[in-house]
Short mmCIF file of C-alpha atoms in Angstrom, two decimals:
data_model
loop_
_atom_site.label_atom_id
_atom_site.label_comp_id
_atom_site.label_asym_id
_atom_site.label_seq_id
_atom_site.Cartn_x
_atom_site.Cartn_y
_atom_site.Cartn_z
CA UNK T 1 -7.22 49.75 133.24
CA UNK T 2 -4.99 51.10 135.95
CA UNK T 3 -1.20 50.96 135.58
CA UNK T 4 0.70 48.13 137.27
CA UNK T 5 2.20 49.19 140.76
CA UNK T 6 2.39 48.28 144.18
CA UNK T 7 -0.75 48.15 146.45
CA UNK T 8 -1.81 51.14 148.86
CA UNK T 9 -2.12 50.83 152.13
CA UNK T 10 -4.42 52.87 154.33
CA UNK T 11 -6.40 52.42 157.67
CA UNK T 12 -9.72 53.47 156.35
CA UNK T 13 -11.28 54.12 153.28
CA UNK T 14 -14.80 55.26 152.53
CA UNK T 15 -16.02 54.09 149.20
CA UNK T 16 -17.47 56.29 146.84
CA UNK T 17 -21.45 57.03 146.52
CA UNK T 18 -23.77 57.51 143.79
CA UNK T 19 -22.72 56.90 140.63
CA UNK T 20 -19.07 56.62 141.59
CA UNK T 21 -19.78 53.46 143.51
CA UNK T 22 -19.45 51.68 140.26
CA UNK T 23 -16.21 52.02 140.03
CA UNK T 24 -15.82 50.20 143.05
CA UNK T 25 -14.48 46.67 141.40
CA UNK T 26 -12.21 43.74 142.14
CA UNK T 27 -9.31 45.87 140.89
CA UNK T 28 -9.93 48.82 143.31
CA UNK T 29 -10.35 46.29 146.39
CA UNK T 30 -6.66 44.59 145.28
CA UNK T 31 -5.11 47.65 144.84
CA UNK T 32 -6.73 50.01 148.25
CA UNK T 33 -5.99 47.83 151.14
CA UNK T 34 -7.45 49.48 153.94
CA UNK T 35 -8.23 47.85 157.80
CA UNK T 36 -11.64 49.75 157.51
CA UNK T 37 -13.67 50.39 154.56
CA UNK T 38 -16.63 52.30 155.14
CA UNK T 39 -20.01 52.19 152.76
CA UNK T 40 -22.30 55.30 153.43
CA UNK T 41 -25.40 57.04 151.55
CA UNK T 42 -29.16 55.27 151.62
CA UNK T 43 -29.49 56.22 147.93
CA UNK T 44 -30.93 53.87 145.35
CA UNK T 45 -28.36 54.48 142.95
CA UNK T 46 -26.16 52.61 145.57
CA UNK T 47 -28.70 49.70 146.12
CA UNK T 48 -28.28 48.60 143.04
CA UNK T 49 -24.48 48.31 142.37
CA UNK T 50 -24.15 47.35 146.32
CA UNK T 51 -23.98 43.42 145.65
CA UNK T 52 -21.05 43.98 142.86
CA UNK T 53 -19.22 46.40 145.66
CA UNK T 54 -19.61 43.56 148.13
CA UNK T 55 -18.64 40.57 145.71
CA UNK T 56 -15.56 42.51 144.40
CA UNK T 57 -14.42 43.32 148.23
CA UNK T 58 -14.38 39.42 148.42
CA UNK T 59 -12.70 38.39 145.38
CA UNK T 60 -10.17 41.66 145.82
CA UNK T 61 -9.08 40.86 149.33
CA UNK T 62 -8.84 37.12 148.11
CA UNK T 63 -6.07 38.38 146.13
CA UNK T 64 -4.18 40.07 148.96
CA UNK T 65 -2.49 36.86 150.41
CA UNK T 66 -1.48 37.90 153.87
CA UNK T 67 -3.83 37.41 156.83
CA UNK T 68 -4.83 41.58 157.76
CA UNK T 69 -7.97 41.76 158.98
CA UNK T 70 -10.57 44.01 157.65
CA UNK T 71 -13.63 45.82 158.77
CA UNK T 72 -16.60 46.78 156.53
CA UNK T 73 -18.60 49.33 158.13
CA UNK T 74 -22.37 50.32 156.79
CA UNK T 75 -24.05 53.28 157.56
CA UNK T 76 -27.44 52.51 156.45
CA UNK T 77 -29.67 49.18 156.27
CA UNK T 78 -30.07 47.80 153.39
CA UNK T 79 -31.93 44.40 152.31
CA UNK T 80 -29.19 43.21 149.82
CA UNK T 81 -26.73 43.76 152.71
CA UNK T 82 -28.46 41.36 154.49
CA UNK T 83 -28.33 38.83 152.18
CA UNK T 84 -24.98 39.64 151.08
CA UNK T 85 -23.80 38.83 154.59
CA UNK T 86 -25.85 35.85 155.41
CA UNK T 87 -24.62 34.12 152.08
CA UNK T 88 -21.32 34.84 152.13
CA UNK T 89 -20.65 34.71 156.05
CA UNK T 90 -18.24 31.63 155.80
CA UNK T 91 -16.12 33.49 153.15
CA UNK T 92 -16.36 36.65 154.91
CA UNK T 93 -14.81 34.40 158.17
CA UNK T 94 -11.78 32.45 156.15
CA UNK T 95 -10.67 36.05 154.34
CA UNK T 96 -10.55 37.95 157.63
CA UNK T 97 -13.82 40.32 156.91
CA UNK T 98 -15.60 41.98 160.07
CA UNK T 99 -18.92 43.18 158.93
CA UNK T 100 -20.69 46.00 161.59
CA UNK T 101 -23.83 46.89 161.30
CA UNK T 102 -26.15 50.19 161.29
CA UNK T 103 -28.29 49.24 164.31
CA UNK T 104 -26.07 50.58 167.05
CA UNK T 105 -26.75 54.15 168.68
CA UNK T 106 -25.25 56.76 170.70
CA UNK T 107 -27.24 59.26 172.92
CA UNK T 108 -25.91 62.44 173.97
CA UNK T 109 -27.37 65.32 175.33
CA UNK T 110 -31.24 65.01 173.99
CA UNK T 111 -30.51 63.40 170.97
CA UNK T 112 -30.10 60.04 169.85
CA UNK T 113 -27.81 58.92 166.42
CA UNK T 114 -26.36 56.19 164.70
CA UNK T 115 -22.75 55.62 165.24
CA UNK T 116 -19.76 53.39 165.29
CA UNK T 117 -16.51 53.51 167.02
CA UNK T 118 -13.35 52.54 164.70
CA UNK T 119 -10.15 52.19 167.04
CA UNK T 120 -6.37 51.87 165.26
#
């Protein structure tokens, strides 16, 4: 368990990948309070501890009492996001939660890429 203290705050955080993504809980989502969190890396290790991540970003920001509002930012498309997000979208609406997706694009040059644009 992690020592008692005061929360962090940052402006964005990009969660862990792999097998580090399970350590991802309710504790670390009360504790890192960041206006962006970003999930990255297509990897099936991260499929299947993605619902947890996404259920412990709910209950964690729950906790926070004060009415910041947060972005969640994926980089890849994922079918448990999807569901995720369509049964949760009321909760994700009274806690403040943004979700953007992975289906915009930029093109530059002769090449076109995924992409997001985070302002502060």
């Amino acid at each position: 368990a992690a020592p008692p203290g005061p929360p962090v705050y940052v402006d964005l955080a990009y969660l862990p990948g792999s097998w580090s993504a399970r350590t991802v809980d309710e504790e670390f989502f009360r504790r890192v309070r960041s206006l962006c969190y970003v999930v990255s890396g297509d990897d099936h290790l991260k499929e299947g501890v993605l619902r947890s991540l996404l259920d412990a970003l709910l209950a964690g920001k729950h906790q926070w009492g004060t009415d910041i509002q947060v972005t969640f930012i994926h980089t890849f498309d994922s079918l448990v996001m999807h569901a995720w997000y369509q049964e949760t979208h009321d909760r994700q609406q009274e806690l403040g939660i943004t979700v953007l997706g992975s289906n915009s694009t930029v093109a530059m040059q002769d090449e076109t890429f995924p992409a997001c644009k985070v302002e502060f």
